[in-house]
PDB file of C-alpha atoms in Angstrom:
ATOM      1  CA  UNK A  72      88.963 -32.475   8.224  1.00 47.00           C
ATOM      2  CA  UNK A  73      88.667 -36.201   7.351  1.00 51.00           C
ATOM      3  CA  UNK A  74      90.024 -37.522   4.059  1.00 55.00           C
ATOM      4  CA  UNK A  75      86.781 -38.869   2.901  1.00 60.00           C
ATOM      5  CA  UNK A  76      82.956 -38.177   3.145  1.00 65.00           C
ATOM      6  CA  UNK A  77      80.429 -41.004   2.452  1.00 72.00           C
ATOM      7  CA  UNK A  78      76.752 -40.693   1.464  1.00 74.00           C
ATOM      8  CA  UNK A  79      74.216 -42.758  -0.002  1.00 78.00           C
ATOM      9  CA  UNK A  80      72.575 -41.545  -3.245  1.00 81.00           C
ATOM     10  CA  UNK A  81      70.612 -42.693  -6.218  1.00 84.00           C
ATOM     11  CA  UNK A  82      71.334 -42.522  -9.724  1.00 86.00           C
ATOM     12  CA  UNK A  83      69.265 -39.303 -10.039  1.00 84.00           C
ATOM     13  CA  UNK A  84      71.293 -37.455  -7.259  1.00 83.00           C
ATOM     14  CA  UNK A  85      74.564 -38.878  -8.765  1.00 85.00           C
ATOM     15  CA  UNK A  86      73.696 -37.389 -12.160  1.00 85.00           C
ATOM     16  CA  UNK A  87      72.701 -34.029 -10.465  1.00 83.00           C
ATOM     17  CA  UNK A  88      75.815 -33.809  -8.370  1.00 81.00           C
ATOM     18  CA  UNK A  89      78.184 -34.767 -11.270  1.00 82.00           C
ATOM     19  CA  UNK A  90      76.491 -32.147 -13.533  1.00 83.00           C
ATOM     20  CA  UNK A  91      76.770 -29.429 -10.861  1.00 80.00           C
ATOM     21  CA  UNK A  92      80.334 -30.275 -10.351  1.00 79.00           C
ATOM     22  CA  UNK A  93      80.919 -29.888 -14.169  1.00 80.00           C
ATOM     23  CA  UNK A  94      79.144 -26.658 -14.212  1.00 80.00           C
ATOM     24  CA  UNK A  95      81.350 -25.208 -11.444  1.00 77.00           C
ATOM     25  CA  UNK A  96      84.582 -26.259 -13.368  1.00 77.00           C
ATOM     26  CA  UNK A  97      82.981 -24.432 -16.483  1.00 74.00           C
ATOM     27  CA  UNK A  98      82.492 -21.347 -14.538  1.00 74.00           C
ATOM     28  CA  UNK A  99      85.927 -21.601 -12.964  1.00 72.00           C
ATOM     29  CA  UNK A 100      87.378 -21.710 -16.351  1.00 70.00           C
ATOM     30  CA  UNK A 101      85.263 -18.915 -17.865  1.00 70.00           C
ATOM     31  CA  UNK A 102      83.379 -21.261 -20.089  1.00 64.00           C
ATOM     32  CA  UNK A 103      79.858 -20.980 -18.397  1.00 63.00           C
ATOM     33  CA  UNK A 104      78.584 -18.891 -21.376  1.00 66.00           C
ATOM     34  CA  UNK A 105      77.804 -21.945 -23.349  1.00 69.00           C
ATOM     35  CA  UNK A 106      75.443 -23.372 -20.721  1.00 72.00           C
ATOM     36  CA  UNK A 107      72.526 -21.587 -21.913  1.00 76.00           C
ATOM     37  CA  UNK A 108      72.802 -23.413 -25.330  1.00 80.00           C
ATOM     38  CA  UNK A 109      73.408 -26.639 -23.395  1.00 82.00           C
ATOM     39  CA  UNK A 110      70.139 -26.054 -21.512  1.00 82.00           C
ATOM     40  CA  UNK A 111      68.211 -25.496 -24.826  1.00 81.00           C
ATOM     41  CA  UNK A 112      69.584 -28.621 -26.348  1.00 85.00           C
ATOM     42  CA  UNK A 113      68.870 -30.774 -23.232  1.00 86.00           C
ATOM     43  CA  UNK A 114      65.273 -29.589 -23.246  1.00 84.00           C
ATOM     44  CA  UNK A 115      64.994 -30.427 -26.977  1.00 84.00           C
ATOM     45  CA  UNK A 116      66.398 -33.714 -26.620  1.00 86.00           C
ATOM     46  CA  UNK A 117      64.009 -34.551 -23.557  1.00 87.00           C
ATOM     47  CA  UNK A 118      60.881 -33.448 -25.648  1.00 85.00           C
ATOM     48  CA  UNK A 119      62.091 -36.078 -28.454  1.00 86.00           C
ATOM     49  CA  UNK A 120      62.707 -38.624 -25.778  1.00 86.00           C
ATOM     50  CA  UNK A 121      59.340 -38.224 -24.429  1.00 86.00           C
ATOM     51  CA  UNK A 122      57.858 -38.669 -27.902  1.00 88.00           C
ATOM     52  CA  UNK A 123      59.887 -41.906 -28.317  1.00 90.00           C
ATOM     53  CA  UNK A 124      58.557 -43.018 -24.930  1.00 90.00           C
ATOM     54  CA  UNK A 125      54.894 -42.623 -26.185  1.00 91.00           C
ATOM     55  CA  UNK A 126      55.625 -44.467 -29.348  1.00 93.00           C
ATOM     56  CA  UNK A 127      57.216 -47.473 -27.183  1.00 93.00           C
ATOM     57  CA  UNK A 128      53.923 -47.412 -25.060  1.00 93.00           C
ATOM     58  CA  UNK A 129      51.852 -47.670 -28.189  1.00 93.00           C
ATOM     59  CA  UNK A 130      54.141 -50.491 -29.386  1.00 92.00           C
ATOM     60  CA  UNK A 131      53.775 -52.468 -26.171  1.00 93.00           C
ATOM     61  CA  UNK A 132      49.881 -51.851 -26.173  1.00 93.00           C
ATOM     62  CA  UNK A 133      49.573 -53.226 -29.782  1.00 92.00           C
ATOM     63  CA  UNK A 134      51.911 -56.143 -29.444  1.00 92.00           C
ATOM     64  CA  UNK A 135      50.272 -57.155 -26.296  1.00 92.00           C
ATOM     65  CA  UNK A 136      46.862 -57.027 -28.035  1.00 90.00           C
ATOM     66  CA  UNK A 137      48.031 -59.069 -31.066  1.00 88.00           C
ATOM     67  CA  UNK A 138      49.624 -61.635 -28.564  1.00 89.00           C
ATOM     68  CA  UNK A 139      46.307 -62.020 -26.671  1.00 89.00           C
ATOM     69  CA  UNK A 140      44.538 -62.481 -30.013  1.00 86.00           C
ATOM     70  CA  UNK A 141      46.899 -65.071 -31.163  1.00 85.00           C
ATOM     71  CA  UNK A 142      46.965 -66.744 -27.729  1.00 86.00           C
ATOM     72  CA  UNK A 143      42.964 -66.901 -27.571  1.00 82.00           C
ATOM     73  CA  UNK A 144      42.812 -68.579 -30.862  1.00 77.00           C
ATOM     74  CA  UNK A 145      41.292 -65.336 -32.561  1.00 72.00           C
ATOM     75  CA  UNK A 146      42.149 -64.274 -36.063  1.00 72.00           C
ATOM     76  CA  UNK A 147      42.170 -60.968 -37.586  1.00 76.00           C
ATOM     77  CA  UNK A 148      43.469 -59.667 -40.904  1.00 72.00           C
ATOM     78  CA  UNK A 149      46.433 -57.403 -41.238  1.00 66.00           C
ATOM     79  CA  UNK A 150      45.263 -54.067 -42.400  1.00 69.00           C
ATOM     80  CA  UNK A 151      46.487 -53.353 -45.971  1.00 69.00           C
ATOM     81  CA  UNK A 152      47.053 -57.041 -46.786  1.00 69.00           C
ATOM     82  CA  UNK A 153      45.287 -60.288 -47.612  1.00 68.00           C
ATOM     83  CA  UNK A 154      47.037 -61.917 -44.822  1.00 71.00           C
ATOM     84  CA  UNK A 155      45.485 -62.885 -41.336  1.00 73.00           C
ATOM     85  CA  UNK A 156      47.678 -63.392 -38.211  1.00 75.00           C
ATOM     86  CA  UNK A 157      46.688 -67.125 -38.316  1.00 70.00           C
ATOM     87  CA  UNK A 158      48.671 -67.327 -41.422  1.00 71.00           C
ATOM     88  CA  UNK A 159      51.797 -65.829 -40.067  1.00 78.00           C
ATOM     89  CA  UNK A 160      54.356 -68.358 -38.878  1.00 80.00           C
ATOM     90  CA  UNK A 161      55.329 -67.971 -35.101  1.00 83.00           C
ATOM     91  CA  UNK A 162      53.156 -64.987 -34.798  1.00 85.00           C
ATOM     92  CA  UNK A 163      52.528 -65.477 -31.139  1.00 88.00           C
ATOM     93  CA  UNK A 164      56.278 -65.832 -30.398  1.00 90.00           C
ATOM     94  CA  UNK A 165      57.079 -62.498 -32.397  1.00 91.00           C
ATOM     95  CA  UNK A 166      54.371 -60.622 -30.547  1.00 91.00           C
ATOM     96  CA  UNK A 167      55.538 -61.861 -27.105  1.00 93.00           C
ATOM     97  CA  UNK A 168      59.279 -60.924 -28.020  1.00 94.00           C
ATOM     98  CA  UNK A 169      58.109 -57.482 -29.212  1.00 94.00           C
ATOM     99  CA  UNK A 170      56.116 -56.952 -26.160  1.00 94.00           C
ATOM    100  CA  UNK A 171      58.757 -57.926 -23.745  1.00 95.00           C
ATOM    101  CA  UNK A 172      61.412 -55.636 -25.697  1.00 95.00           C
ATOM    102  CA  UNK A 173      58.779 -52.788 -25.480  1.00 95.00           C
ATOM    103  CA  UNK A 174      58.542 -53.287 -21.752  1.00 95.00           C
ATOM    104  CA  UNK A 175      62.392 -52.999 -21.482  1.00 95.00           C
ATOM    105  CA  UNK A 176      62.694 -50.081 -23.538  1.00 95.00           C
ATOM    106  CA  UNK A 177      60.010 -48.166 -21.687  1.00 94.00           C
ATOM    107  CA  UNK A 178      61.612 -48.719 -18.566  1.00 94.00           C
ATOM    108  CA  UNK A 179      65.014 -47.554 -20.026  1.00 94.00           C
ATOM    109  CA  UNK A 180      63.207 -44.538 -21.559  1.00 93.00           C
ATOM    110  CA  UNK A 181      61.665 -43.698 -18.095  1.00 92.00           C
ATOM    111  CA  UNK A 182      64.993 -43.897 -16.336  1.00 92.00           C
ATOM    112  CA  UNK A 183      66.588 -41.718 -19.056  1.00 91.00           C
ATOM    113  CA  UNK A 184      63.957 -39.169 -18.677  1.00 90.00           C
ATOM    114  CA  UNK A 185      64.586 -38.985 -14.948  1.00 89.00           C
ATOM    115  CA  UNK A 186      68.186 -38.435 -15.552  1.00 90.00           C
ATOM    116  CA  UNK A 187      67.515 -35.908 -18.034  1.00 89.00           C
ATOM    117  CA  UNK A 188      65.335 -34.101 -15.481  1.00 85.00           C
ATOM    118  CA  UNK A 189      68.106 -34.205 -13.019  1.00 85.00           C
ATOM    119  CA  UNK A 190      70.691 -32.838 -15.507  1.00 87.00           C
ATOM    120  CA  UNK A 191      68.343 -30.123 -16.809  1.00 85.00           C
ATOM    121  CA  UNK A 192      67.508 -29.202 -13.225  1.00 82.00           C
ATOM    122  CA  UNK A 193      71.391 -28.607 -12.399  1.00 82.00           C
ATOM    123  CA  UNK A 194      71.914 -26.714 -15.562  1.00 83.00           C
ATOM    124  CA  UNK A 195      68.801 -24.469 -15.317  1.00 80.00           C
ATOM    125  CA  UNK A 196      69.826 -23.660 -11.739  1.00 77.00           C
ATOM    126  CA  UNK A 197      73.290 -22.375 -13.042  1.00 76.00           C
ATOM    127  CA  UNK A 198      71.825 -20.457 -16.159  1.00 76.00           C
ATOM    128  CA  UNK A 199      68.798 -18.955 -14.169  1.00 70.00           C
ATOM    129  CA  UNK A 200      70.687 -18.340 -10.985  1.00 66.00           C
ATOM    130  CA  UNK A 201      70.845 -14.577 -11.592  1.00 66.00           C
ATOM    131  CA  UNK A 202      67.197 -13.940 -11.901  1.00 64.00           C
ATOM    132  CA  UNK A 203      66.267 -16.849  -9.375  1.00 68.00           C
ATOM    133  CA  UNK A 204      63.582 -18.261 -11.638  1.00 71.00           C
ATOM    134  CA  UNK A 205      62.471 -21.820 -10.858  1.00 73.00           C
ATOM    135  CA  UNK A 206      64.047 -24.251 -13.178  1.00 72.00           C
ATOM    136  CA  UNK A 207      60.965 -26.352 -13.357  1.00 74.00           C
ATOM    137  CA  UNK A 208      58.944 -23.251 -14.839  1.00 76.00           C
ATOM    138  CA  UNK A 209      61.552 -22.730 -17.366  1.00 74.00           C
ATOM    139  CA  UNK A 210      61.430 -26.434 -18.323  1.00 74.00           C
ATOM    140  CA  UNK A 211      57.633 -26.303 -18.524  1.00 75.00           C
ATOM    141  CA  UNK A 212      57.865 -23.298 -20.798  1.00 75.00           C
ATOM    142  CA  UNK A 213      59.634 -25.503 -23.282  1.00 73.00           C
ATOM    143  CA  UNK A 214      57.840 -28.796 -23.023  1.00 71.00           C
ATOM    144  CA  UNK A 215      54.633 -30.146 -21.676  1.00 74.00           C
ATOM    145  CA  UNK A 216      54.627 -31.499 -18.051  1.00 76.00           C
ATOM    146  CA  UNK A 217      52.510 -32.487 -15.333  1.00 81.00           C
ATOM    147  CA  UNK A 218      52.670 -29.463 -13.181  1.00 80.00           C
ATOM    148  CA  UNK A 219      50.203 -30.684 -10.600  1.00 82.00           C
ATOM    149  CA  UNK A 220      52.742 -33.191  -9.324  1.00 79.00           C
ATOM    150  CA  UNK A 221      55.202 -30.277  -8.647  1.00 79.00           C
ATOM    151  CA  UNK A 222      52.662 -28.060  -6.891  1.00 79.00           C
ATOM    152  CA  UNK A 223      51.210 -31.171  -4.728  1.00 81.00           C
ATOM    153  CA  UNK A 224      54.641 -31.022  -2.945  1.00 80.00           C
ATOM    154  CA  UNK A 225      54.960 -29.396   0.396  1.00 75.00           C
ATOM    155  CA  UNK A 226      57.861 -27.293  -1.039  1.00 71.00           C
ATOM    156  CA  UNK A 227      57.112 -26.835  -4.828  1.00 75.00           C
ATOM    157  CA  UNK A 228      60.486 -25.085  -5.459  1.00 73.00           C
ATOM    158  CA  UNK A 229      63.604 -27.138  -4.495  1.00 67.00           C
ATOM    159  CA  UNK A 230      65.689 -25.343  -1.891  1.00 63.00           C
ATOM    160  CA  UNK A 231      63.226 -22.709  -0.901  1.00 69.00           C
ATOM    161  CA  UNK A 232      60.981 -22.647   2.202  1.00 71.00           C
ATOM    162  CA  UNK A 233      57.469 -22.419   0.946  1.00 69.00           C
ATOM    163  CA  UNK A 234      55.527 -19.081   1.942  1.00 72.00           C
ATOM    164  CA  UNK A 235      52.284 -20.745   1.883  1.00 75.00           C
ATOM    165  CA  UNK A 236      51.671 -23.955   3.997  1.00 80.00           C
ATOM    166  CA  UNK A 237      48.704 -26.175   2.956  1.00 80.00           C
ATOM    167  CA  UNK A 238      46.597 -27.860   5.707  1.00 84.00           C
ATOM    168  CA  UNK A 239      46.889 -31.443   6.827  1.00 84.00           C
ATOM    169  CA  UNK A 240      43.869 -32.493   4.882  1.00 88.00           C
ATOM    170  CA  UNK A 241      45.414 -30.637   1.857  1.00 85.00           C
ATOM    171  CA  UNK A 242      48.567 -32.479   2.187  1.00 85.00           C
ATOM    172  CA  UNK A 243      46.668 -35.782   2.576  1.00 91.00           C
ATOM    173  CA  UNK A 244      44.650 -35.009  -0.551  1.00 92.00           C
ATOM    174  CA  UNK A 245      47.672 -34.077  -2.612  1.00 87.00           C
ATOM    175  CA  UNK A 246      49.551 -37.139  -1.403  1.00 88.00           C
ATOM    176  CA  UNK A 247      46.709 -39.268  -2.530  1.00 92.00           C
ATOM    177  CA  UNK A 248      46.468 -37.636  -5.790  1.00 90.00           C
ATOM    178  CA  UNK A 249      50.160 -38.133  -6.778  1.00 88.00           C
ATOM    179  CA  UNK A 250      50.253 -41.463  -4.973  1.00 90.00           C
ATOM    180  CA  UNK A 251      47.375 -42.961  -6.886  1.00 91.00           C
ATOM    181  CA  UNK A 252      49.009 -41.807 -10.160  1.00 89.00           C
ATOM    182  CA  UNK A 253      52.155 -43.646  -9.245  1.00 89.00           C
ATOM    183  CA  UNK A 254      50.374 -46.723  -8.151  1.00 93.00           C
ATOM    184  CA  UNK A 255      48.283 -46.859 -11.253  1.00 94.00           C
ATOM    185  CA  UNK A 256      51.314 -46.386 -13.510  1.00 91.00           C
ATOM    186  CA  UNK A 257      53.182 -49.025 -11.640  1.00 93.00           C
ATOM    187  CA  UNK A 258      50.320 -51.413 -11.711  1.00 94.00           C
ATOM    188  CA  UNK A 259      49.881 -51.123 -15.424  1.00 94.00           C
ATOM    189  CA  UNK A 260      53.512 -51.911 -15.997  1.00 94.00           C
ATOM    190  CA  UNK A 261      53.385 -54.871 -13.703  1.00 95.00           C
ATOM    191  CA  UNK A 262      50.101 -55.982 -15.525  1.00 95.00           C
ATOM    192  CA  UNK A 263      51.940 -55.705 -18.761  1.00 94.00           C
ATOM    193  CA  UNK A 264      54.682 -58.025 -17.545  1.00 95.00           C
ATOM    194  CA  UNK A 265      52.450 -60.350 -15.808  1.00 95.00           C
ATOM    195  CA  UNK A 266      50.401 -60.630 -19.140  1.00 94.00           C
ATOM    196  CA  UNK A 267      53.522 -61.471 -21.237  1.00 94.00           C
ATOM    197  CA  UNK A 268      54.709 -64.190 -18.840  1.00 94.00           C
ATOM    198  CA  UNK A 269      51.306 -65.749 -18.346  1.00 93.00           C
ATOM    199  CA  UNK A 270      50.544 -65.851 -22.231  1.00 92.00           C
ATOM    200  CA  UNK A 271      54.201 -67.190 -22.829  1.00 91.00           C
ATOM    201  CA  UNK A 272      53.864 -69.799 -20.157  1.00 90.00           C
ATOM    202  CA  UNK A 273      50.386 -71.007 -21.321  1.00 89.00           C
ATOM    203  CA  UNK A 274      50.503 -70.318 -25.006  1.00 84.00           C
ATOM    204  CA  UNK A 275      53.845 -71.280 -26.209  1.00 84.00           C
ATOM    205  CA  UNK A 276      54.590 -74.767 -27.640  1.00 79.00           C
ATOM    206  CA  UNK A 277      56.397 -77.327 -25.301  1.00 82.00           C
ATOM    207  CA  UNK A 278      59.470 -77.692 -27.602  1.00 86.00           C
ATOM    208  CA  UNK A 279      62.816 -76.264 -27.636  1.00 87.00           C
ATOM    209  CA  UNK A 280      61.665 -73.158 -29.706  1.00 85.00           C
ATOM    210  CA  UNK A 281      58.891 -72.457 -27.090  1.00 87.00           C
ATOM    211  CA  UNK A 282      61.204 -72.719 -24.243  1.00 92.00           C
ATOM    212  CA  UNK A 283      63.745 -70.423 -25.777  1.00 92.00           C
ATOM    213  CA  UNK A 284      61.191 -67.693 -26.380  1.00 92.00           C
ATOM    214  CA  UNK A 285      59.849 -68.288 -22.851  1.00 92.00           C
ATOM    215  CA  UNK A 286      63.411 -67.987 -21.333  1.00 94.00           C
ATOM    216  CA  UNK A 287      64.110 -64.873 -23.507  1.00 94.00           C
ATOM    217  CA  UNK A 288      60.939 -63.241 -22.323  1.00 94.00           C
ATOM    218  CA  UNK A 289      61.907 -63.953 -18.617  1.00 95.00           C
ATOM    219  CA  UNK A 290      65.430 -62.489 -19.146  1.00 96.00           C
ATOM    220  CA  UNK A 291      64.125 -59.237 -20.808  1.00 95.00           C
ATOM    221  CA  UNK A 292      61.639 -58.846 -17.983  1.00 95.00           C
ATOM    222  CA  UNK A 293      64.406 -59.246 -15.452  1.00 96.00           C
ATOM    223  CA  UNK A 294      66.371 -56.533 -17.039  1.00 96.00           C
ATOM    224  CA  UNK A 295      63.263 -54.153 -17.004  1.00 95.00           C
ATOM    225  CA  UNK A 296      63.003 -54.905 -13.186  1.00 95.00           C
ATOM    226  CA  UNK A 297      66.737 -53.737 -12.746  1.00 95.00           C
ATOM    227  CA  UNK A 298      66.116 -50.836 -14.840  1.00 93.00           C
ATOM    228  CA  UNK A 299      63.168 -49.763 -12.888  1.00 92.00           C
ATOM    229  CA  UNK A 300      64.876 -50.409  -9.586  1.00 92.00           C
ATOM    230  CA  UNK A 301      67.612 -48.042 -10.786  1.00 91.00           C
ATOM    231  CA  UNK A 302      65.337 -45.078 -10.240  1.00 88.00           C
ATOM    232  CA  UNK A 303      65.188 -45.669  -6.469  1.00 87.00           C
ATOM    233  CA  UNK A 304      67.973 -48.002  -5.215  1.00 87.00           C
ATOM    234  CA  UNK A 305      70.742 -46.071  -3.616  1.00 83.00           C
ATOM    235  CA  UNK A 306      74.509 -46.979  -3.125  1.00 82.00           C
ATOM    236  CA  UNK A 307      77.320 -45.509  -0.813  1.00 79.00           C
ATOM    237  CA  UNK A 308      79.409 -42.935  -2.749  1.00 73.00           C
ATOM    238  CA  UNK A 309      82.735 -41.516  -1.084  1.00 72.00           C
ATOM    239  CA  UNK A 310      83.805 -38.073  -1.748  1.00 67.00           C
ATOM    240  CA  UNK A 311      87.730 -37.980  -1.614  1.00 63.00           C
ATOM    241  CA  UNK A 312      88.906 -34.783  -0.221  1.00 57.00           C
ATOM    242  CA  UNK A 313      92.353 -35.709  -1.380  1.00 61.00           C
ATOM    243  CA  UNK A 314      91.132 -34.665  -4.811  1.00 57.00           C
ATOM    244  CA  UNK A 315      90.589 -31.118  -3.589  1.00 51.00           C
ATOM    245  CA  UNK A 316      94.244 -30.848  -2.274  1.00 52.00           C
ATOM    246  CA  UNK A 317      95.370 -30.581  -5.948  1.00 53.00           C
ATOM    247  CA  UNK A 318      93.688 -27.191  -6.090  1.00 48.00           C
ATOM    248  CA  UNK A 319      94.978 -23.963  -4.600  1.00 47.00           C
ATOM    249  CA  UNK A 320      93.579 -23.378  -0.992  1.00 45.00           C
ATOM    250  CA  UNK A 321      91.151 -20.591  -2.158  1.00 43.00           C
ATOM    251  CA  UNK A 322      90.096 -22.770  -5.183  1.00 45.00           C
ATOM    252  CA  UNK A 323      89.462 -25.845  -3.122  1.00 43.00           C
ATOM    253  CA  UNK A 324      87.344 -23.867  -0.573  1.00 42.00           C
ATOM    254  CA  UNK A 325      85.193 -22.255  -3.538  1.00 44.00           C
ATOM    255  CA  UNK A 326      84.886 -25.709  -5.065  1.00 46.00           C
ATOM    256  CA  UNK A 327      84.442 -28.018  -2.206  1.00 45.00           C
ATOM    257  CA  UNK A 328      82.247 -25.817  -0.051  1.00 46.00           C
ATOM    258  CA  UNK A 329      79.384 -25.419  -2.619  1.00 46.00           C
ATOM    259  CA  UNK A 330      79.629 -29.078  -3.542  1.00 49.00           C
ATOM    260  CA  UNK A 331      78.847 -30.265  -0.014  1.00 48.00           C
ATOM    261  CA  UNK A 332      76.010 -27.836  -0.060  1.00 49.00           C
ATOM    262  CA  UNK A 333      74.694 -29.304  -3.167  1.00 48.00           C
ATOM    263  CA  UNK A 334      74.985 -32.525  -1.678  1.00 47.00           C
ATOM    264  CA  UNK A 335      72.636 -31.582   1.159  1.00 48.00           C
ATOM    265  CA  UNK A 336      70.217 -29.673  -1.113  1.00 49.00           C
ATOM    266  CA  UNK A 337      70.084 -32.393  -3.603  1.00 47.00           C
ATOM    267  CA  UNK A 338      69.340 -35.280  -1.017  1.00 45.00           C
ATOM    268  CA  UNK A 339      66.812 -33.112   1.026  1.00 47.00           C
ATOM    269  CA  UNK A 340      65.123 -32.190  -2.370  1.00 48.00           C
ATOM    270  CA  UNK A 341      64.760 -35.841  -3.391  1.00 47.00           C
TER     271      UNK A 341
END
């Protein structure tokens, strides 16, 4: 056996594998009884995170609208006050900074939700392993989700060969359905970024303050691109078998064997 095993994996797969490894350690130590409580807590926190993401999207929409109004020379009164946006100093600059930060936080929130899904799937597979229930169904019972995305896949249940195979035309239709959703959401995200940069480029004052705000927006947007790329970019990881030599032979086999199986299953699932 070679000392090292290398593979490329995304942050999603990395989170799934580290969680699965931790769960195996819990089981070996006889502490896996708490995993059910952990699963419930993860589902609750993800639901709260989804609510925060919705609030961030609303914040982005409102701040972009106000930035557009200020940029186009429009003037509206702030509800509940006798002040109009034209009377607020640096209103355009504040709106642009708020919009840029909202874009960044939306991408961070999206990345965090993906990792929550990876961890929840790993924990649910462990907790629900005895009754063989699909972890996605358990998660859907606790929080709203777009189940059509799951059942548009050729193999809706990860790790299982589907008993029903859809026709080629069905696969094309389902692919277009999910693909169009991805394209629309990505386009809206890029449109929000383009709007921020265009308004900042054409509407800010040509002075030090204006250039500082413009540069700040560019830096924040760049950070949001990095965050979004983290969902798909893959890096080489190395599994060091010397680690398993610290275990007794029987323990090493029982631990390393399932881990390699998890590597294959997780990668193929993604």
